[in-house]
């Protein structure tokens, strides 16, 4: 029994030494895409077949009369939800309903794609109350992230109309 314990300890030591020999490099866009593609392939083995092809970036924007982008939403449709990565409205156009209109459009798309929820994250200095006003509920909060602020994770369940 003692020999086996020493052998296991020795193997662990060798294993940790070999870990120090692994080179980690900054990924190019192509290499990052490869990592994402391989994770998507792995995940597909574990989810319902009808959901496996449900992956699409959905990015929308609003332009002013000069053709300048004054608001937009970047999101991803994945399996049975949409995740909003970014919602931004230029300061000059805030309070005019642009953000609400972008959220309404992404919700319309989510319902069309038969999503069961929309999720997003925001900071205390951004717009948690805006999202709550639109039916999102806090599911998690990290305090002091960034220092002096909170990082909120919000979810809106979608009731499918029959």
JSON list of C-alpha atoms in Angstrom, two decimals:
[
{"chain": "A", "resi": 1, "resn": "UNK", "atom": "CA", "xyz": [0.00, 0.00, 0.00]},
{"chain": "A", "resi": 2, "resn": "UNK", "atom": "CA", "xyz": [2.80, 2.44, 0.84]},
{"chain": "A", "resi": 3, "resn": "UNK", "atom": "CA", "xyz": [4.42, 1.98, -2.53]},
{"chain": "A", "resi": 4, "resn": "UNK", "atom": "CA", "xyz": [1.17, 2.85, -4.27]},
{"chain": "A", "resi": 5, "resn": "UNK", "atom": "CA", "xyz": [0.80, 6.07, -2.26]},
{"chain": "A", "resi": 6, "resn": "UNK", "atom": "CA", "xyz": [4.35, 7.12, -3.07]},
{"chain": "A", "resi": 7, "resn": "UNK", "atom": "CA", "xyz": [3.76, 6.24, -6.70]},
{"chain": "A", "resi": 8, "resn": "UNK", "atom": "CA", "xyz": [0.58, 8.36, -6.81]},
{"chain": "A", "resi": 9, "resn": "UNK", "atom": "CA", "xyz": [2.40, 11.28, -5.20]},
{"chain": "A", "resi": 10, "resn": "UNK", "atom": "CA", "xyz": [5.23, 10.90, -7.66]},
{"chain": "A", "resi": 11, "resn": "UNK", "atom": "CA", "xyz": [2.76, 10.84, -10.58]},
{"chain": "A", "resi": 12, "resn": "UNK", "atom": "CA", "xyz": [1.04, 13.97, -9.26]},
{"chain": "A", "resi": 13, "resn": "UNK", "atom": "CA", "xyz": [4.40, 15.72, -9.02]},
{"chain": "A", "resi": 14, "resn": "UNK", "atom": "CA", "xyz": [5.31, 14.69, -12.58]},
{"chain": "A", "resi": 15, "resn": "UNK", "atom": "CA", "xyz": [1.87, 15.78, -13.77]},
{"chain": "A", "resi": 16, "resn": "UNK", "atom": "CA", "xyz": [2.24, 19.20, -12.22]},
{"chain": "A", "resi": 17, "resn": "UNK", "atom": "CA", "xyz": [5.74, 19.51, -13.73]},
{"chain": "A", "resi": 18, "resn": "UNK", "atom": "CA", "xyz": [4.36, 18.67, -17.16]},
{"chain": "A", "resi": 19, "resn": "UNK", "atom": "CA", "xyz": [1.66, 21.33, -16.70]},
{"chain": "A", "resi": 20, "resn": "UNK", "atom": "CA", "xyz": [4.39, 23.96, -16.40]},
{"chain": "A", "resi": 21, "resn": "UNK", "atom": "CA", "xyz": [5.61, 22.89, -19.85]},
{"chain": "A", "resi": 22, "resn": "UNK", "atom": "CA", "xyz": [2.29, 23.81, -21.52]},
{"chain": "A", "resi": 23, "resn": "UNK", "atom": "CA", "xyz": [2.56, 27.00, -23.56]},
{"chain": "A", "resi": 24, "resn": "UNK", "atom": "CA", "xyz": [-0.46, 29.31, -23.43]},
{"chain": "A", "resi": 25, "resn": "UNK", "atom": "CA", "xyz": [-0.71, 31.91, -26.18]},
{"chain": "A", "resi": 26, "resn": "UNK", "atom": "CA", "xyz": [-2.96, 34.82, -27.11]},
{"chain": "A", "resi": 27, "resn": "UNK", "atom": "CA", "xyz": [-5.48, 33.58, -29.71]},
{"chain": "A", "resi": 28, "resn": "UNK", "atom": "CA", "xyz": [-5.94, 35.06, -33.14]},
{"chain": "A", "resi": 29, "resn": "UNK", "atom": "CA", "xyz": [-9.55, 35.60, -34.24]},
{"chain": "A", "resi": 30, "resn": "UNK", "atom": "CA", "xyz": [-9.34, 32.33, -36.21]},
{"chain": "A", "resi": 31, "resn": "UNK", "atom": "CA", "xyz": [-8.00, 30.41, -33.20]},
{"chain": "A", "resi": 32, "resn": "UNK", "atom": "CA", "xyz": [-10.69, 31.88, -30.94]},
{"chain": "A", "resi": 33, "resn": "UNK", "atom": "CA", "xyz": [-13.29, 30.83, -33.53]},
{"chain": "A", "resi": 34, "resn": "UNK", "atom": "CA", "xyz": [-11.86, 27.30, -33.45]},
{"chain": "A", "resi": 35, "resn": "UNK", "atom": "CA", "xyz": [-12.22, 27.14, -29.65]},
{"chain": "A", "resi": 36, "resn": "UNK", "atom": "CA", "xyz": [-15.83, 28.37, -29.89]},
{"chain": "A", "resi": 37, "resn": "UNK", "atom": "CA", "xyz": [-16.65, 25.89, -32.69]},
{"chain": "A", "resi": 38, "resn": "UNK", "atom": "CA", "xyz": [-15.22, 22.98, -30.73]},
{"chain": "A", "resi": 39, "resn": "UNK", "atom": "CA", "xyz": [-17.21, 23.91, -27.62]},
{"chain": "A", "resi": 40, "resn": "UNK", "atom": "CA", "xyz": [-20.38, 24.19, -29.70]},
{"chain": "A", "resi": 41, "resn": "UNK", "atom": "CA", "xyz": [-19.71, 20.69, -31.11]},
{"chain": "A", "resi": 42, "resn": "UNK", "atom": "CA", "xyz": [-19.19, 19.32, -27.60]},
{"chain": "A", "resi": 43, "resn": "UNK", "atom": "CA", "xyz": [-22.35, 21.00, -26.29]},
{"chain": "A", "resi": 44, "resn": "UNK", "atom": "CA", "xyz": [-24.43, 19.66, -29.18]},
{"chain": "A", "resi": 45, "resn": "UNK", "atom": "CA", "xyz": [-23.88, 16.14, -27.85]},
{"chain": "A", "resi": 46, "resn": "UNK", "atom": "CA", "xyz": [-25.76, 17.06, -24.68]},
{"chain": "A", "resi": 47, "resn": "UNK", "atom": "CA", "xyz": [-28.79, 18.99, -25.88]},
{"chain": "A", "resi": 48, "resn": "UNK", "atom": "CA", "xyz": [-31.99, 18.10, -27.69]},
{"chain": "A", "resi": 49, "resn": "UNK", "atom": "CA", "xyz": [-31.51, 17.59, -31.41]},
{"chain": "A", "resi": 50, "resn": "UNK", "atom": "CA", "xyz": [-34.11, 20.21, -32.35]},
{"chain": "A", "resi": 51, "resn": "UNK", "atom": "CA", "xyz": [-32.08, 22.88, -30.49]},
{"chain": "A", "resi": 52, "resn": "UNK", "atom": "CA", "xyz": [-28.63, 22.03, -31.85]},
{"chain": "A", "resi": 53, "resn": "UNK", "atom": "CA", "xyz": [-28.75, 24.39, -34.84]},
{"chain": "A", "resi": 54, "resn": "UNK", "atom": "CA", "xyz": [-30.16, 27.30, -32.82]},
{"chain": "A", "resi": 55, "resn": "UNK", "atom": "CA", "xyz": [-27.23, 29.68, -32.80]},
{"chain": "A", "resi": 56, "resn": "UNK", "atom": "CA", "xyz": [-27.27, 33.06, -34.49]},
{"chain": "A", "resi": 57, "resn": "UNK", "atom": "CA", "xyz": [-25.93, 36.51, -33.76]},
{"chain": "A", "resi": 58, "resn": "UNK", "atom": "CA", "xyz": [-28.70, 39.13, -33.83]},
{"chain": "A", "resi": 59, "resn": "UNK", "atom": "CA", "xyz": [-27.33, 42.65, -33.98]},
{"chain": "A", "resi": 60, "resn": "UNK", "atom": "CA", "xyz": [-29.64, 45.62, -34.60]},
{"chain": "A", "resi": 61, "resn": "UNK", "atom": "CA", "xyz": [-29.06, 49.37, -34.73]},
{"chain": "A", "resi": 62, "resn": "UNK", "atom": "CA", "xyz": [-30.85, 52.72, -35.11]},
{"chain": "A", "resi": 63, "resn": "UNK", "atom": "CA", "xyz": [-29.42, 55.56, -37.21]},
{"chain": "A", "resi": 64, "resn": "UNK", "atom": "CA", "xyz": [-30.18, 59.26, -37.07]},
{"chain": "A", "resi": 65, "resn": "UNK", "atom": "CA", "xyz": [-31.08, 61.42, -40.07]},
{"chain": "A", "resi": 66, "resn": "UNK", "atom": "CA", "xyz": [-27.34, 61.77, -40.91]},
{"chain": "A", "resi": 67, "resn": "UNK", "atom": "CA", "xyz": [-26.85, 58.01, -41.04]},
{"chain": "A", "resi": 68, "resn": "UNK", "atom": "CA", "xyz": [-24.90, 57.88, -37.76]},
{"chain": "A", "resi": 69, "resn": "UNK", "atom": "CA", "xyz": [-25.56, 54.97, -35.42]},
{"chain": "A", "resi": 70, "resn": "UNK", "atom": "CA", "xyz": [-27.23, 56.34, -32.27]},
{"chain": "A", "resi": 71, "resn": "UNK", "atom": "CA", "xyz": [-28.26, 53.07, -30.65]},
{"chain": "A", "resi": 72, "resn": "UNK", "atom": "CA", "xyz": [-27.96, 49.35, -30.99]},
{"chain": "A", "resi": 73, "resn": "UNK", "atom": "CA", "xyz": [-28.31, 45.94, -29.48]},
{"chain": "A", "resi": 74, "resn": "UNK", "atom": "CA", "xyz": [-25.91, 43.02, -29.95]},
{"chain": "A", "resi": 75, "resn": "UNK", "atom": "CA", "xyz": [-27.25, 39.64, -28.93]},
{"chain": "A", "resi": 76, "resn": "UNK", "atom": "CA", "xyz": [-27.03, 35.92, -29.53]},
{"chain": "A", "resi": 77, "resn": "UNK", "atom": "CA", "xyz": [-29.84, 33.45, -30.11]},
{"chain": "A", "resi": 78, "resn": "UNK", "atom": "CA", "xyz": [-28.68, 30.22, -28.49]},
{"chain": "A", "resi": 79, "resn": "UNK", "atom": "CA", "xyz": [-30.79, 27.07, -28.16]},
{"chain": "A", "resi": 80, "resn": "UNK", "atom": "CA", "xyz": [-33.95, 28.37, -26.45]},
{"chain": "A", "resi": 81, "resn": "UNK", "atom": "CA", "xyz": [-33.00, 31.87, -25.34]},
{"chain": "A", "resi": 82, "resn": "UNK", "atom": "CA", "xyz": [-31.54, 35.16, -26.47]},
{"chain": "A", "resi": 83, "resn": "UNK", "atom": "CA", "xyz": [-28.65, 36.68, -24.57]},
{"chain": "A", "resi": 84, "resn": "UNK", "atom": "CA", "xyz": [-28.24, 40.43, -24.90]},
{"chain": "A", "resi": 85, "resn": "UNK", "atom": "CA", "xyz": [-24.54, 41.26, -24.85]},
{"chain": "A", "resi": 86, "resn": "UNK", "atom": "CA", "xyz": [-24.79, 45.01, -25.44]},
{"chain": "A", "resi": 87, "resn": "UNK", "atom": "CA", "xyz": [-27.58, 47.57, -25.52]},
{"chain": "A", "resi": 88, "resn": "UNK", "atom": "CA", "xyz": [-26.38, 51.11, -26.09]},
{"chain": "A", "resi": 89, "resn": "UNK", "atom": "CA", "xyz": [-28.07, 54.43, -26.86]},
{"chain": "A", "resi": 90, "resn": "UNK", "atom": "CA", "xyz": [-26.15, 57.65, -27.47]},
{"chain": "A", "resi": 91, "resn": "UNK", "atom": "CA", "xyz": [-26.56, 60.11, -24.58]},
{"chain": "A", "resi": 92, "resn": "UNK", "atom": "CA", "xyz": [-28.26, 62.64, -26.88]},
{"chain": "A", "resi": 93, "resn": "UNK", "atom": "CA", "xyz": [-31.02, 60.14, -27.67]},
{"chain": "A", "resi": 94, "resn": "UNK", "atom": "CA", "xyz": [-31.66, 58.65, -24.23]},
{"chain": "A", "resi": 95, "resn": "UNK", "atom": "CA", "xyz": [-35.12, 59.08, -22.80]},
{"chain": "A", "resi": 96, "resn": "UNK", "atom": "CA", "xyz": [-36.73, 59.03, -26.24]},
{"chain": "A", "resi": 97, "resn": "UNK", "atom": "CA", "xyz": [-37.70, 55.35, -26.23]},
{"chain": "A", "resi": 98, "resn": "UNK", "atom": "CA", "xyz": [-34.83, 54.07, -28.38]},
{"chain": "A", "resi": 99, "resn": "UNK", "atom": "CA", "xyz": [-33.65, 51.56, -25.79]},
{"chain": "A", "resi": 100, "resn": "UNK", "atom": "CA", "xyz": [-37.21, 50.40, -25.14]},
{"chain": "A", "resi": 101, "resn": "UNK", "atom": "CA", "xyz": [-37.80, 49.97, -28.86]},
{"chain": "A", "resi": 102, "resn": "UNK", "atom": "CA", "xyz": [-34.61, 47.89, -29.23]},
{"chain": "A", "resi": 103, "resn": "UNK", "atom": "CA", "xyz": [-35.64, 45.66, -26.30]},
{"chain": "A", "resi": 104, "resn": "UNK", "atom": "CA", "xyz": [-39.14, 45.26, -27.73]},
{"chain": "A", "resi": 105, "resn": "UNK", "atom": "CA", "xyz": [-37.71, 44.20, -31.08]},
{"chain": "A", "resi": 106, "resn": "UNK", "atom": "CA", "xyz": [-35.36, 41.64, -29.54]},
{"chain": "A", "resi": 107, "resn": "UNK", "atom": "CA", "xyz": [-38.27, 40.27, -27.51]},
{"chain": "A", "resi": 108, "resn": "UNK", "atom": "CA", "xyz": [-40.39, 40.03, -30.68]},
{"chain": "A", "resi": 109, "resn": "UNK", "atom": "CA", "xyz": [-37.58, 38.08, -32.36]},
{"chain": "A", "resi": 110, "resn": "UNK", "atom": "CA", "xyz": [-37.18, 35.86, -29.28]},
{"chain": "A", "resi": 111, "resn": "UNK", "atom": "CA", "xyz": [-40.87, 34.98, -29.35]},
{"chain": "A", "resi": 112, "resn": "UNK", "atom": "CA", "xyz": [-40.73, 34.33, -33.09]},
{"chain": "A", "resi": 113, "resn": "UNK", "atom": "CA", "xyz": [-37.85, 31.91, -32.47]},
{"chain": "A", "resi": 114, "resn": "UNK", "atom": "CA", "xyz": [-39.82, 30.27, -29.62]},
{"chain": "A", "resi": 115, "resn": "UNK", "atom": "CA", "xyz": [-37.34, 31.31, -26.94]},
{"chain": "A", "resi": 116, "resn": "UNK", "atom": "CA", "xyz": [-38.36, 30.72, -23.33]},
{"chain": "A", "resi": 117, "resn": "UNK", "atom": "CA", "xyz": [-36.32, 33.61, -21.88]},
{"chain": "A", "resi": 118, "resn": "UNK", "atom": "CA", "xyz": [-34.01, 36.54, -22.52]},
{"chain": "A", "resi": 119, "resn": "UNK", "atom": "CA", "xyz": [-30.98, 37.13, -20.30]},
{"chain": "A", "resi": 120, "resn": "UNK", "atom": "CA", "xyz": [-28.52, 39.97, -19.93]},
{"chain": "A", "resi": 121, "resn": "UNK", "atom": "CA", "xyz": [-26.18, 41.65, -17.50]},
{"chain": "A", "resi": 122, "resn": "UNK", "atom": "CA", "xyz": [-25.73, 45.27, -16.52]},
{"chain": "A", "resi": 123, "resn": "UNK", "atom": "CA", "xyz": [-23.96, 47.39, -13.92]},
{"chain": "A", "resi": 124, "resn": "UNK", "atom": "CA", "xyz": [-25.43, 49.62, -11.23]},
{"chain": "A", "resi": 125, "resn": "UNK", "atom": "CA", "xyz": [-24.15, 52.70, -13.12]},
{"chain": "A", "resi": 126, "resn": "UNK", "atom": "CA", "xyz": [-25.85, 51.53, -16.32]},
{"chain": "A", "resi": 127, "resn": "UNK", "atom": "CA", "xyz": [-29.50, 50.57, -16.41]},
{"chain": "A", "resi": 128, "resn": "UNK", "atom": "CA", "xyz": [-30.78, 47.93, -13.95]},
{"chain": "A", "resi": 129, "resn": "UNK", "atom": "CA", "xyz": [-33.98, 49.91, -13.31]},
{"chain": "A", "resi": 130, "resn": "UNK", "atom": "CA", "xyz": [-34.60, 50.32, -17.04]},
{"chain": "A", "resi": 131, "resn": "UNK", "atom": "CA", "xyz": [-34.50, 46.54, -17.49]},
{"chain": "A", "resi": 132, "resn": "UNK", "atom": "CA", "xyz": [-36.70, 45.92, -14.45]},
{"chain": "A", "resi": 133, "resn": "UNK", "atom": "CA", "xyz": [-39.24, 48.33, -15.95]},
{"chain": "A", "resi": 134, "resn": "UNK", "atom": "CA", "xyz": [-39.25, 46.04, -18.99]},
{"chain": "A", "resi": 135, "resn": "UNK", "atom": "CA", "xyz": [-40.01, 42.92, -16.97]},
{"chain": "A", "resi": 136, "resn": "UNK", "atom": "CA", "xyz": [-36.51, 41.62, -16.24]},
{"chain": "A", "resi": 137, "resn": "UNK", "atom": "CA", "xyz": [-35.86, 40.12, -12.82]},
{"chain": "A", "resi": 138, "resn": "UNK", "atom": "CA", "xyz": [-32.57, 39.98, -10.97]},
{"chain": "A", "resi": 139, "resn": "UNK", "atom": "CA", "xyz": [-31.22, 36.43, -10.73]},
{"chain": "A", "resi": 140, "resn": "UNK", "atom": "CA", "xyz": [-27.78, 37.29, -9.37]},
{"chain": "A", "resi": 141, "resn": "UNK", "atom": "CA", "xyz": [-25.75, 40.25, -8.17]},
{"chain": "A", "resi": 142, "resn": "UNK", "atom": "CA", "xyz": [-22.05, 40.62, -7.55]},
{"chain": "A", "resi": 143, "resn": "UNK", "atom": "CA", "xyz": [-21.14, 43.45, -5.20]},
{"chain": "A", "resi": 144, "resn": "UNK", "atom": "CA", "xyz": [-17.99, 45.51, -5.66]},
{"chain": "A", "resi": 145, "resn": "UNK", "atom": "CA", "xyz": [-17.74, 44.63, -9.36]},
{"chain": "A", "resi": 146, "resn": "UNK", "atom": "CA", "xyz": [-16.33, 46.96, -10.44]},
{"chain": "A", "resi": 147, "resn": "UNK", "atom": "CA", "xyz": [-15.20, 48.42, -7.12]},
{"chain": "A", "resi": 148, "resn": "UNK", "atom": "CA", "xyz": [-17.95, 50.53, -5.58]},
{"chain": "A", "resi": 149, "resn": "UNK", "atom": "CA", "xyz": [-20.65, 49.20, -7.91]},
{"chain": "A", "resi": 150, "resn": "UNK", "atom": "CA", "xyz": [-22.77, 46.09, -8.51]},
{"chain": "A", "resi": 151, "resn": "UNK", "atom": "CA", "xyz": [-22.91, 43.74, -11.48]},
{"chain": "A", "resi": 152, "resn": "UNK", "atom": "CA", "xyz": [-26.46, 42.46, -12.11]},
{"chain": "A", "resi": 153, "resn": "UNK", "atom": "CA", "xyz": [-27.60, 39.39, -14.03]},
{"chain": "A", "resi": 154, "resn": "UNK", "atom": "CA", "xyz": [-31.19, 39.68, -15.20]},
{"chain": "A", "resi": 155, "resn": "UNK", "atom": "CA", "xyz": [-33.71, 37.34, -16.81]},
{"chain": "A", "resi": 156, "resn": "UNK", "atom": "CA", "xyz": [-37.08, 37.78, -18.47]},
{"chain": "A", "resi": 157, "resn": "UNK", "atom": "CA", "xyz": [-39.17, 34.64, -18.90]},
{"chain": "A", "resi": 158, "resn": "UNK", "atom": "CA", "xyz": [-41.29, 34.63, -22.01]},
{"chain": "A", "resi": 159, "resn": "UNK", "atom": "CA", "xyz": [-44.76, 33.15, -21.87]},
{"chain": "A", "resi": 160, "resn": "UNK", "atom": "CA", "xyz": [-45.46, 31.62, -25.24]},
{"chain": "A", "resi": 161, "resn": "UNK", "atom": "CA", "xyz": [-48.80, 32.59, -26.71]},
{"chain": "A", "resi": 162, "resn": "UNK", "atom": "CA", "xyz": [-50.72, 29.71, -28.23]}
]
